[in-house]
mmCIF file of C-alpha atoms and ligand atoms in Angstrom:
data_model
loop_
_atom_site.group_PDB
_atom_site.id
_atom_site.type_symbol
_atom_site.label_atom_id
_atom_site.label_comp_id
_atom_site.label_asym_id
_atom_site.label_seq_id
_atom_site.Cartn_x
_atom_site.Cartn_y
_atom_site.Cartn_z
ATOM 1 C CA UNK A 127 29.336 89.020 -180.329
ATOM 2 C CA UNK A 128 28.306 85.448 -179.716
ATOM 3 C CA UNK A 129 24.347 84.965 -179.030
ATOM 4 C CA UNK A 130 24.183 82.534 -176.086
ATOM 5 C CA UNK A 131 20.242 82.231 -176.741
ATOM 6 C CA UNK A 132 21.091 80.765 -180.492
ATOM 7 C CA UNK A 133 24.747 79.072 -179.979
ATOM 8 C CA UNK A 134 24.313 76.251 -177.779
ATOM 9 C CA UNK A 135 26.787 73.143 -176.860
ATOM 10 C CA UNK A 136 26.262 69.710 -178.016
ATOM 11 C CA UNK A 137 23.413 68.803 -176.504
ATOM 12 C CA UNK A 138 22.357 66.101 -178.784
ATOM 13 C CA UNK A 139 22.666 62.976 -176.346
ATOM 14 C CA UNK A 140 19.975 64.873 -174.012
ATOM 15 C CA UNK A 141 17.666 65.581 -176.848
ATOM 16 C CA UNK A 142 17.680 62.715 -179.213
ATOM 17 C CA UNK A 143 15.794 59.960 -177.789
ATOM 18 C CA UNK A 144 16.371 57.473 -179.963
ATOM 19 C CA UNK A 145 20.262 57.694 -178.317
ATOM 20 C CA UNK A 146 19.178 57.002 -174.955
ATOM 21 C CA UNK A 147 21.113 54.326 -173.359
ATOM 22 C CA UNK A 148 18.944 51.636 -170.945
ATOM 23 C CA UNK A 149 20.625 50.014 -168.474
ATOM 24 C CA UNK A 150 22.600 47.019 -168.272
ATOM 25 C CA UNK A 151 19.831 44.429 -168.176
ATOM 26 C CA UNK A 152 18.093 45.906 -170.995
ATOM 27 C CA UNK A 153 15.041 47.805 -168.680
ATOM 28 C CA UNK A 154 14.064 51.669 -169.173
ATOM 29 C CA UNK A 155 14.843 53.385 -165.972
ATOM 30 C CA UNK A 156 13.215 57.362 -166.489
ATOM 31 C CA UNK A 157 15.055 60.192 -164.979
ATOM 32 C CA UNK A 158 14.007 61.825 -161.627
ATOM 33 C CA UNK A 159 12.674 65.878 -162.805
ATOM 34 C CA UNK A 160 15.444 68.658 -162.388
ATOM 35 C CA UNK A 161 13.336 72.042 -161.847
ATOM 36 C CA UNK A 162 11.139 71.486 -158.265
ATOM 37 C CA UNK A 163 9.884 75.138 -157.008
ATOM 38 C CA UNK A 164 6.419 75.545 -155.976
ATOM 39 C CA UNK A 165 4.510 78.556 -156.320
ATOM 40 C CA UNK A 166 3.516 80.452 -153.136
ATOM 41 C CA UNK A 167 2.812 83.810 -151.859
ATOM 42 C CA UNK A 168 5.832 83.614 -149.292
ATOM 43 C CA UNK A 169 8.533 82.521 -152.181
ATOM 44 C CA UNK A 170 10.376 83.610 -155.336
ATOM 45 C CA UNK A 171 7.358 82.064 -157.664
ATOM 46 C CA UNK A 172 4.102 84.443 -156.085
ATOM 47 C CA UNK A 173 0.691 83.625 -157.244
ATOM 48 C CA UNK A 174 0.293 85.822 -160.371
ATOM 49 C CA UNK A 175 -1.885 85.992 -163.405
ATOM 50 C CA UNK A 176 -0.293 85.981 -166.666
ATOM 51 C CA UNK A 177 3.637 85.411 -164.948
ATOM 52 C CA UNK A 178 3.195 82.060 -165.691
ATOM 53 C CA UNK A 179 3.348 79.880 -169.255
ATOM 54 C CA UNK A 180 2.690 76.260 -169.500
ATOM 55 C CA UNK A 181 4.618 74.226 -172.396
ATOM 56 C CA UNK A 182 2.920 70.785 -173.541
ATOM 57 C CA UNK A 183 2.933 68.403 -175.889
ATOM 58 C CA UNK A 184 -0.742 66.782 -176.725
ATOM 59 C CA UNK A 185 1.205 63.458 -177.263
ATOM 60 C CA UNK A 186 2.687 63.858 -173.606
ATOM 61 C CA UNK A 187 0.811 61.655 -170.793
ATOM 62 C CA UNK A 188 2.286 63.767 -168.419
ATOM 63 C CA UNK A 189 1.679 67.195 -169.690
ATOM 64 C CA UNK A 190 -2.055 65.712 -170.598
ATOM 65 C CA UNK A 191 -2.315 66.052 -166.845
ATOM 66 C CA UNK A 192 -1.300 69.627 -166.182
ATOM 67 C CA UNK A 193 -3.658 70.532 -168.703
ATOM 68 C CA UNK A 194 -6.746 68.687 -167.071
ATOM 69 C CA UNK A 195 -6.101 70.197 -164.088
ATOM 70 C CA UNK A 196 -5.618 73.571 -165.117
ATOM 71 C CA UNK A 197 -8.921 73.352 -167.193
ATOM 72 C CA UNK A 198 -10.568 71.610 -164.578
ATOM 73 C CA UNK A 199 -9.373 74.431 -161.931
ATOM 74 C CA UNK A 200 -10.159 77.176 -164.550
ATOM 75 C CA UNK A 201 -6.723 78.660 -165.169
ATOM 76 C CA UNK A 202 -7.078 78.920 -168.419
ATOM 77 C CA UNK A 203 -6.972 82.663 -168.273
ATOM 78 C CA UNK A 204 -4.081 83.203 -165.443
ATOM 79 C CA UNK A 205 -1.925 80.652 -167.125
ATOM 80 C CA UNK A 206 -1.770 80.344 -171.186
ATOM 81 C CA UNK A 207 -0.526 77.556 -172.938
ATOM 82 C CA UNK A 208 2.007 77.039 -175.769
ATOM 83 C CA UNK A 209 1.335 73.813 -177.450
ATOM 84 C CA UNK A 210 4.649 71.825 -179.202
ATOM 85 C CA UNK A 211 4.910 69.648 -182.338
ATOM 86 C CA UNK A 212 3.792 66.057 -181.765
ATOM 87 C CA UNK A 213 7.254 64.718 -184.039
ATOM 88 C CA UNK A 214 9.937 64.845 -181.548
ATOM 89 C CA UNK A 215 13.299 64.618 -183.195
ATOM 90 C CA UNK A 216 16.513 65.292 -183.114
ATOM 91 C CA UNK A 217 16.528 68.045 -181.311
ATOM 92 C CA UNK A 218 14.161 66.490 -179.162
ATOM 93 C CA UNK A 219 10.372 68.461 -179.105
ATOM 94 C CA UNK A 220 10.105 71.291 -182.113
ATOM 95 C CA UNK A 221 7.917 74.446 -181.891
ATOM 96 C CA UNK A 222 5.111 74.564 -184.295
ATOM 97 C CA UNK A 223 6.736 77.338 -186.915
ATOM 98 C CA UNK A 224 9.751 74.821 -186.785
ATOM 99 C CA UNK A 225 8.167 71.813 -187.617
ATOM 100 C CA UNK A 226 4.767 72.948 -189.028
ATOM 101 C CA UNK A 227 1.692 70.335 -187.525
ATOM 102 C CA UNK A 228 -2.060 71.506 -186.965
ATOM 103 C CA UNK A 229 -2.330 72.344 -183.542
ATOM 104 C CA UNK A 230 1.563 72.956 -182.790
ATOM 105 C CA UNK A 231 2.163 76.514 -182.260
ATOM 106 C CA UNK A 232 4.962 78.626 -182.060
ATOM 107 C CA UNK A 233 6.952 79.725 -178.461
ATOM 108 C CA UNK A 234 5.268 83.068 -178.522
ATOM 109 C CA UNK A 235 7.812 84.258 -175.714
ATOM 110 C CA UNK A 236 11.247 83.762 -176.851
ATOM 111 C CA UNK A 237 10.611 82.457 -180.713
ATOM 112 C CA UNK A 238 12.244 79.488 -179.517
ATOM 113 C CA UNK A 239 13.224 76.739 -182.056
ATOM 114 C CA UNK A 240 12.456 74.000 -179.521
ATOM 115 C CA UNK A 241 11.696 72.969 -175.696
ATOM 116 C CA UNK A 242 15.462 72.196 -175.408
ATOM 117 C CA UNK A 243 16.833 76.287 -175.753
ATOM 118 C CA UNK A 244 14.229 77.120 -172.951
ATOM 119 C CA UNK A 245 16.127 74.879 -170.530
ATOM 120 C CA UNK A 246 19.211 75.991 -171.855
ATOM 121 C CA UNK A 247 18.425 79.369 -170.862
ATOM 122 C CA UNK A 248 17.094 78.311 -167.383
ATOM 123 C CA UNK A 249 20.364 76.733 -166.894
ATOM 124 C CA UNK A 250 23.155 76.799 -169.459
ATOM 125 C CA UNK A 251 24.578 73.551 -167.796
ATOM 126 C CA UNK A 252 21.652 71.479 -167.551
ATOM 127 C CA UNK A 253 22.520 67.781 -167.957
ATOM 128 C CA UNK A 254 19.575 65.992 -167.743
ATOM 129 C CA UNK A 255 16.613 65.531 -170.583
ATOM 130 C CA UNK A 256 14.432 68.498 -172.315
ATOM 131 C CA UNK A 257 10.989 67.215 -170.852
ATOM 132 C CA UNK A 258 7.487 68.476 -170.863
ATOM 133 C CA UNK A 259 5.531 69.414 -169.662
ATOM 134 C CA UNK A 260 7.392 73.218 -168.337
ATOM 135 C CA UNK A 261 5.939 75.349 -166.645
ATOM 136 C CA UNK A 262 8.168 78.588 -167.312
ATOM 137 C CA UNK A 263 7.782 81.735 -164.941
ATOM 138 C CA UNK A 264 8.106 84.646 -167.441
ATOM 139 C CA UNK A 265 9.712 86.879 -164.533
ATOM 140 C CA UNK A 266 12.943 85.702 -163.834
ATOM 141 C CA UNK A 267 12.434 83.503 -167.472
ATOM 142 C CA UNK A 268 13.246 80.396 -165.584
ATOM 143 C CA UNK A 269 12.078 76.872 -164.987
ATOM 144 C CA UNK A 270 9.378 76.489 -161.830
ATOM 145 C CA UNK A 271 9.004 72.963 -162.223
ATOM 146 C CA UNK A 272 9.070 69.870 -164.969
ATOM 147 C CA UNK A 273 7.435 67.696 -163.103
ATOM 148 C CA UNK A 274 3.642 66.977 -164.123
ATOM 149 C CA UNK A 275 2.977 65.566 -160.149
ATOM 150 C CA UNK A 276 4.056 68.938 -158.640
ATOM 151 C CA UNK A 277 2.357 70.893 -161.361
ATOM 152 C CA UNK A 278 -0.831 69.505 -160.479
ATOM 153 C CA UNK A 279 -0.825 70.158 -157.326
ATOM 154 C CA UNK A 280 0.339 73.772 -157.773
ATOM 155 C CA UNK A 281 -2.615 74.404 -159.697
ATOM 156 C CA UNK A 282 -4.890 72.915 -157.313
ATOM 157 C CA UNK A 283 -4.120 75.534 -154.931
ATOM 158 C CA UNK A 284 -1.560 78.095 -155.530
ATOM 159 C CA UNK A 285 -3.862 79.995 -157.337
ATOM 160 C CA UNK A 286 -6.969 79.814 -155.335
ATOM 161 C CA UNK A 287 -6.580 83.265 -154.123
ATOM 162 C CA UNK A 288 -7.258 84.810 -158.141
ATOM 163 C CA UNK A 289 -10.063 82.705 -158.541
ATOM 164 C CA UNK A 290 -13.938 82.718 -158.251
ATOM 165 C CA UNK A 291 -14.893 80.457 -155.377
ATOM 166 C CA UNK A 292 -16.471 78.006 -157.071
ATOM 167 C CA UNK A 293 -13.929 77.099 -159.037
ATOM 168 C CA UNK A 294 -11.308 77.838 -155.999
ATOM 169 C CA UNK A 295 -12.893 75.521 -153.516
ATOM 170 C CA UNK A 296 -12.733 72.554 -156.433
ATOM 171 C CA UNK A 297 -9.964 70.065 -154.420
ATOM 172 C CA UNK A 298 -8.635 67.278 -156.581
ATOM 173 C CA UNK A 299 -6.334 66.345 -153.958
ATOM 174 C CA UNK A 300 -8.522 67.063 -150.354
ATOM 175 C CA UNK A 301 -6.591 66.023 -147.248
ATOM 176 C CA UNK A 302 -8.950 63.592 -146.312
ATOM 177 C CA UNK A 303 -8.571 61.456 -149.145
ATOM 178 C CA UNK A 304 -4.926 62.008 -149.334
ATOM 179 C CA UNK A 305 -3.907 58.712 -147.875
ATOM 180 C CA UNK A 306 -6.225 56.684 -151.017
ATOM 181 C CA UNK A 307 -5.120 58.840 -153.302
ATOM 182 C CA UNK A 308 -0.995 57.893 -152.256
ATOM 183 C CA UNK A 309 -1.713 54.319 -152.004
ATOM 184 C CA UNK A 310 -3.087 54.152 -155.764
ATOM 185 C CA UNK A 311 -0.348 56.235 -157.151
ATOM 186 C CA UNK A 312 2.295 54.499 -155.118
ATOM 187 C CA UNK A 313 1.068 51.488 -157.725
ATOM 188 C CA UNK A 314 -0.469 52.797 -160.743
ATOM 189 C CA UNK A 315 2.618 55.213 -161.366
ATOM 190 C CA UNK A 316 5.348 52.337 -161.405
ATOM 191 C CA UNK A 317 2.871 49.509 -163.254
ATOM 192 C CA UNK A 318 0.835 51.734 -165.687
ATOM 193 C CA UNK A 319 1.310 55.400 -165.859
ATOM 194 C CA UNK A 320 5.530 54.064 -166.363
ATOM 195 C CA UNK A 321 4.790 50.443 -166.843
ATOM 196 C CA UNK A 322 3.599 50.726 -170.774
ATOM 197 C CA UNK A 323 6.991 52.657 -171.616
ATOM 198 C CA UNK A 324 9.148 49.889 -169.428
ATOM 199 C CA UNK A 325 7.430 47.658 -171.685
ATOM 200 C CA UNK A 326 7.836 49.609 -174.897
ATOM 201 C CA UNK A 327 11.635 51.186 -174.420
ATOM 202 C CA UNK A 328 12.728 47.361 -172.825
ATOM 203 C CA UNK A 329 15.696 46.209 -175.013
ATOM 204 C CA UNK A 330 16.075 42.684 -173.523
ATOM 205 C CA UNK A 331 13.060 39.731 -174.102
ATOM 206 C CA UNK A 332 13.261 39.511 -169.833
ATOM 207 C CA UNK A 333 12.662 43.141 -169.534
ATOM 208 C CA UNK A 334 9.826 43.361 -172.105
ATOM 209 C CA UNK A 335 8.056 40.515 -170.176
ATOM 210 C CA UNK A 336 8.096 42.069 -166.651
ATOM 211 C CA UNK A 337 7.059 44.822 -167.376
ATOM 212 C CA UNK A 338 4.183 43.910 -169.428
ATOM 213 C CA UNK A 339 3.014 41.146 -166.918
ATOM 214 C CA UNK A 340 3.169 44.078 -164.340
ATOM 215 C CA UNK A 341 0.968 46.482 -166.760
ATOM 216 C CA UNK A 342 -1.305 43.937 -166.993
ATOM 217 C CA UNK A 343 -1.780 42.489 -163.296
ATOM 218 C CA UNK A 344 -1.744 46.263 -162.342
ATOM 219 C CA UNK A 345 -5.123 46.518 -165.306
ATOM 220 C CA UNK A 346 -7.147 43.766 -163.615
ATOM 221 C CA UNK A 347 -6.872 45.418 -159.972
ATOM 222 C CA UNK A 348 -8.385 48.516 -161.567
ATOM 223 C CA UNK A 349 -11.068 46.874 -163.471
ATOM 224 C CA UNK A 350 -11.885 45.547 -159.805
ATOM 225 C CA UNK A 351 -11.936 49.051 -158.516
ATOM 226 C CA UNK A 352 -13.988 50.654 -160.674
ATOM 227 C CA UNK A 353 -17.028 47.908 -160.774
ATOM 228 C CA UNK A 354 -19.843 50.537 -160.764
ATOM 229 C CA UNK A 355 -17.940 53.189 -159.642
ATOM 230 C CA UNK A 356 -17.435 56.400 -161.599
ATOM 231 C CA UNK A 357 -14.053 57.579 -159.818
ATOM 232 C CA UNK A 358 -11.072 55.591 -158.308
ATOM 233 C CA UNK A 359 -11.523 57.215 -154.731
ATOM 234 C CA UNK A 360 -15.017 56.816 -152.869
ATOM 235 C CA UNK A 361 -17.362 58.668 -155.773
ATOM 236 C CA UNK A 362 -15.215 61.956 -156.423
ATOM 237 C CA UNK A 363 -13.263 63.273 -158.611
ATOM 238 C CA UNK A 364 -9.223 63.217 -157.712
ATOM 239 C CA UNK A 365 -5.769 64.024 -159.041
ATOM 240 C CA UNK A 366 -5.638 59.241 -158.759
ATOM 241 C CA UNK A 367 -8.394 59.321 -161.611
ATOM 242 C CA UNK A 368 -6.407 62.229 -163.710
ATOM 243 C CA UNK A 369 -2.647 60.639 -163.414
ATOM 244 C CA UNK A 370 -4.620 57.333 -164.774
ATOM 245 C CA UNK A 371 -6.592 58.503 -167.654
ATOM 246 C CA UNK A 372 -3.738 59.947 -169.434
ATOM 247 C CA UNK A 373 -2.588 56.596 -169.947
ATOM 248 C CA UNK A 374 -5.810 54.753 -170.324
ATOM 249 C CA UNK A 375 -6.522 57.180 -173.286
ATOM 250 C CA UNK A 376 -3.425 56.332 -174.886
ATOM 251 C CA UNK A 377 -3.465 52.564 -174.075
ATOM 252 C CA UNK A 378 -5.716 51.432 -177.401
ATOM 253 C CA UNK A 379 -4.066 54.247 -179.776
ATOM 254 C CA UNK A 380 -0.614 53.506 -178.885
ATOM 255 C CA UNK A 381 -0.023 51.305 -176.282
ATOM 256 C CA UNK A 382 -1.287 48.429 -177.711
ATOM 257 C CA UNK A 383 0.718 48.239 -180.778
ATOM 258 C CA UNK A 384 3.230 50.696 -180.250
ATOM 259 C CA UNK A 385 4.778 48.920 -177.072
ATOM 260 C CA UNK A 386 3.196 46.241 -177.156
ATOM 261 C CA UNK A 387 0.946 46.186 -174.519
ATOM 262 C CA UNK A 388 -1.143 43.529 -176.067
ATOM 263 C CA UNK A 389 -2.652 41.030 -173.942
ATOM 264 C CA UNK A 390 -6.195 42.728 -174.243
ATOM 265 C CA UNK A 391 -7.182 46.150 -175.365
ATOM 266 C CA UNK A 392 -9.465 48.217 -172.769
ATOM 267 C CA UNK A 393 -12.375 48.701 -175.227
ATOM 268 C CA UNK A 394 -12.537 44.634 -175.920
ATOM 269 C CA UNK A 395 -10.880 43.347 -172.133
ATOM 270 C CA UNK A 396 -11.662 46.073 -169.336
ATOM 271 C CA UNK A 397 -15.609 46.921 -169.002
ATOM 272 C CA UNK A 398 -15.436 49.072 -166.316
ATOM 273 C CA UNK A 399 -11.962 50.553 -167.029
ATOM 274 C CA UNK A 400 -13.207 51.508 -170.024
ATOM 275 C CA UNK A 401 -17.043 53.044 -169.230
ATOM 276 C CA UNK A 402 -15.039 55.113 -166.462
ATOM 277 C CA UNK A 403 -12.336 56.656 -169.411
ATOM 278 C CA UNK A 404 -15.692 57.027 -171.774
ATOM 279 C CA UNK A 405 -17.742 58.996 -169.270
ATOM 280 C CA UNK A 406 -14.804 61.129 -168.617
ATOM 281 C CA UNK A 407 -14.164 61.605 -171.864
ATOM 282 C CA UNK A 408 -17.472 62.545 -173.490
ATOM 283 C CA UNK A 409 -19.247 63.913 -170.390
ATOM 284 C CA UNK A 410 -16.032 66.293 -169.368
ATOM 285 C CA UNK A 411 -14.656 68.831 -171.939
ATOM 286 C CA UNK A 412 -11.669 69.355 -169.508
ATOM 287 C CA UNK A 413 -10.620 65.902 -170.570
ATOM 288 C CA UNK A 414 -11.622 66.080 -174.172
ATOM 289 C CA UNK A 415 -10.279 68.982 -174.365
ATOM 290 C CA UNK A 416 -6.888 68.134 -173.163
ATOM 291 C CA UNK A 417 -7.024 65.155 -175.665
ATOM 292 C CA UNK A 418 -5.609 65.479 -179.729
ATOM 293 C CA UNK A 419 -5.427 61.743 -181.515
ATOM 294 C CA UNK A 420 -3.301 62.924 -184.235
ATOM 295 C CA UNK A 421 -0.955 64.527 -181.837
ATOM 296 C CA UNK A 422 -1.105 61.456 -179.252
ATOM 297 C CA UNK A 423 -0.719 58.819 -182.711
ATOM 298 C CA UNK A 424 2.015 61.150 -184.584
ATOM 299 C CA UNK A 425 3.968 61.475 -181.848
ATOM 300 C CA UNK A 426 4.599 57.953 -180.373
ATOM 301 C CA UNK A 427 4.591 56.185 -183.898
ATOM 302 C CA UNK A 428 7.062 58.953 -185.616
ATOM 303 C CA UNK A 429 9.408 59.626 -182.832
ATOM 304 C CA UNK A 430 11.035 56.190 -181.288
ATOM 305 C CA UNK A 431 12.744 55.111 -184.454
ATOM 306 C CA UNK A 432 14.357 52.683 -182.458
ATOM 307 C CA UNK A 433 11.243 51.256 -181.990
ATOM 308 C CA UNK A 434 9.435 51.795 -185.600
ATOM 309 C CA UNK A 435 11.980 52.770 -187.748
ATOM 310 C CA UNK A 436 9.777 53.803 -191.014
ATOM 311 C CA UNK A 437 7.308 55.862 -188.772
ATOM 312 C CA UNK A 438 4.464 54.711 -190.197
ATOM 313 C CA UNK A 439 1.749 55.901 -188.238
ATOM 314 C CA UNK A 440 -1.616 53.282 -188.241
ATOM 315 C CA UNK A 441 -5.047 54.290 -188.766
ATOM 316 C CA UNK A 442 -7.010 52.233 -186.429
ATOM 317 C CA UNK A 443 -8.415 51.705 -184.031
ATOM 318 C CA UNK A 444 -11.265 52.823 -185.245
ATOM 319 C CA UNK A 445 -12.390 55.101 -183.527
ATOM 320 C CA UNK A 446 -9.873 56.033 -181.246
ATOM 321 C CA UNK A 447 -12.135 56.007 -178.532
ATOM 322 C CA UNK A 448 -15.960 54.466 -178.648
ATOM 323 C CA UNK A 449 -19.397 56.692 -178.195
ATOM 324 C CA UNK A 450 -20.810 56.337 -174.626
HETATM 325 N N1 GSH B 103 8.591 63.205 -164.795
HETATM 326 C C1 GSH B 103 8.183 63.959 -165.891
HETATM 327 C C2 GSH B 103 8.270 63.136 -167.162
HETATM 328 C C3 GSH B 103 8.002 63.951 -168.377
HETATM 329 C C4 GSH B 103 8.429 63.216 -169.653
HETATM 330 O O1 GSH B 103 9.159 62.220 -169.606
HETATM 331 N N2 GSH B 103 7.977 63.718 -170.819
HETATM 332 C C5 GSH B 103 8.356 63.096 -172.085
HETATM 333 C C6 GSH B 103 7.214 63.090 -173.071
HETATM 334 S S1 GSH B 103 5.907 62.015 -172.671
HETATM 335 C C7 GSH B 103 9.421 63.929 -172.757
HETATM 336 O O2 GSH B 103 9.281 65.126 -172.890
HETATM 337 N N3 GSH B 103 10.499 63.263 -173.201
HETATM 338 C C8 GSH B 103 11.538 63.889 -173.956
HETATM 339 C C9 GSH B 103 12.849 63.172 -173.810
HETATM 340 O O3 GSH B 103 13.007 62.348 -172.912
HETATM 341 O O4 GSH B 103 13.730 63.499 -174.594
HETATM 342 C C10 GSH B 103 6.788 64.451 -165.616
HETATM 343 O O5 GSH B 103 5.926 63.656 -165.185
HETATM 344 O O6 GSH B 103 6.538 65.626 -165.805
#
């Protein structure tokens, strides 16, 4: 009998990144997300505690978000976590009994080998790339959503219902902000959050250079912003100052030397940019929390060999991020 869940096609040109093809002029175009459901009390994905299993990568900006959000919404108990090797290879991200790395843990679920089998068994003919962050439903052991901007916003609300109201009533989103929050993400996403990998995965000089202009021009309008402010939107929290962070962290680390981003660092050329990622950092564990160095380092440095061929991983800066 042939095992489906073991024997899988080819899928190697998905999965291996460093076989990704850019586009004609040399820029990095990413992907739209395949999986889109919501979860809601009227539809196939109900509100439930424990149906539900997040898959991240530390190294991941984008699954760094779903897990600030769920520890900033307290979810920790309704939805657990499953946390993959930083050294994406191959086979594109491995589970940590696969590839063995302190703080990579095993798919406790299916024993799966890597992300890439649990979209294969959402969807034996999925075409597009193995992505996290996932967020799996364990009910009809399929794919809600792969998209860290609908994930976040799921679990700012869809679970309000199971959860104290203190922690329900916490909005990171709040309709009368909505229109603020848009307009920053309608420019941060394309010049930042995306901007630092058009930079690093360009393959012409021209494509390099636009995008890292862009990162750069979009870095001084935030430095503007947040002159002695704590938060990107009037003085609260939102989902604007969540999608940014997870690249601002990342931005000295990696960014810098990694794809090079390297007209200034934020610790040496962004005051306020960087007192707002500080405070964030050291004053709220649901972003330190979310945050692993070695993972974010490992990851970035080991698996573009088409950008770093010997992996060597550096050791600075030092520290990763600066004391308060
Ligand atoms: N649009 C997705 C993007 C996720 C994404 O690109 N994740 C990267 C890691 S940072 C990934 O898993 N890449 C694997 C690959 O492309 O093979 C989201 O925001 O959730």
């Amino acid at each position: 009998m042939i095992n489906t869940d073991t024997i899988s096609r080819d899928a190697s040109s998905q999965s291996d990144i460093s076989k990704m093809k850019p586009s004609n002029d040399g820029s990095f175009n990413r992907a739209a997300s395949s999986f889109r459901q919501t979860v809601a009390p009227d539809g196939r994905f109900k509100p439930e505690a424990g149906r539900y299993h997040l898959y991240v990568s530390y190294a991941c900006p984008w699954a760094t978000r779903t897990l600030i959000m769920r520890s900033l919404k307290g979810l920790q108990d309704i939805i657990p976590v499953t946390v993959v090797s930083p050294r994406m290879g191959v086979h594109g991200w491995p589970f940590g009994d696969v590839d063995v790395f302190p703080g990579a843990d095993p798919d406790p679920l299916y024993k799966s080998r890597h992300i890439k089998d649990l979209y294969l068994k959402a969807d034996p003919a999925y075409s597009g790339r193995f992505t996290v962050p996932v967020l799996w439903d364990t009910k009809y052991q399929t794919i809600v959503n792969n998209e860290s901007s609908e994930i976040i916003r799921i679990f700012n609300t869809a679970f309000n219902d199971l959860l104290p109201p203190q922690r329900a009533q916490l909005d990171f989103y709040p309709e009368a902000l909505r229109k603020e929050i848009d307009a920053l993400n309608e420019w941060i996403y394309p010049n930042i959050n995306n901007g630092v990998y058009r930079a690093g995965f360009a393959t012409t000089q021209e494509a390099y250079e636009k995008a890292v202009v862009e990162v750069f021009e979009a870095l001084d309008k935030v430095e503007k912003i947040l002159q002695d402010k704590d938060y990107l939107v009037r003085n609260q929290l939102t989902e604007a100052d969540i999608r940014l962070w997870v690249t601002i962290i990342r931005f000295d680390p990696v960014y810098v030397g990694h794809f090079k981003c390297n007209f200034r660092t934020i610790r040496s050329g962004y005051p306020a940019i960087n007192t707002w990622m500080k405070k964030l950092y050291w004053k709220n564990d649901a972003f330190k929390s979310a945050t692993n160095f070695d993972h974010i380092k490992t990851h970035y440095y080991w698996s573009h060999p088409q950008i770093n061929a010997n992996r060597i991983v550096p050791l600075g800066p030092i520290p990763n991020i600066e004391p308060l």
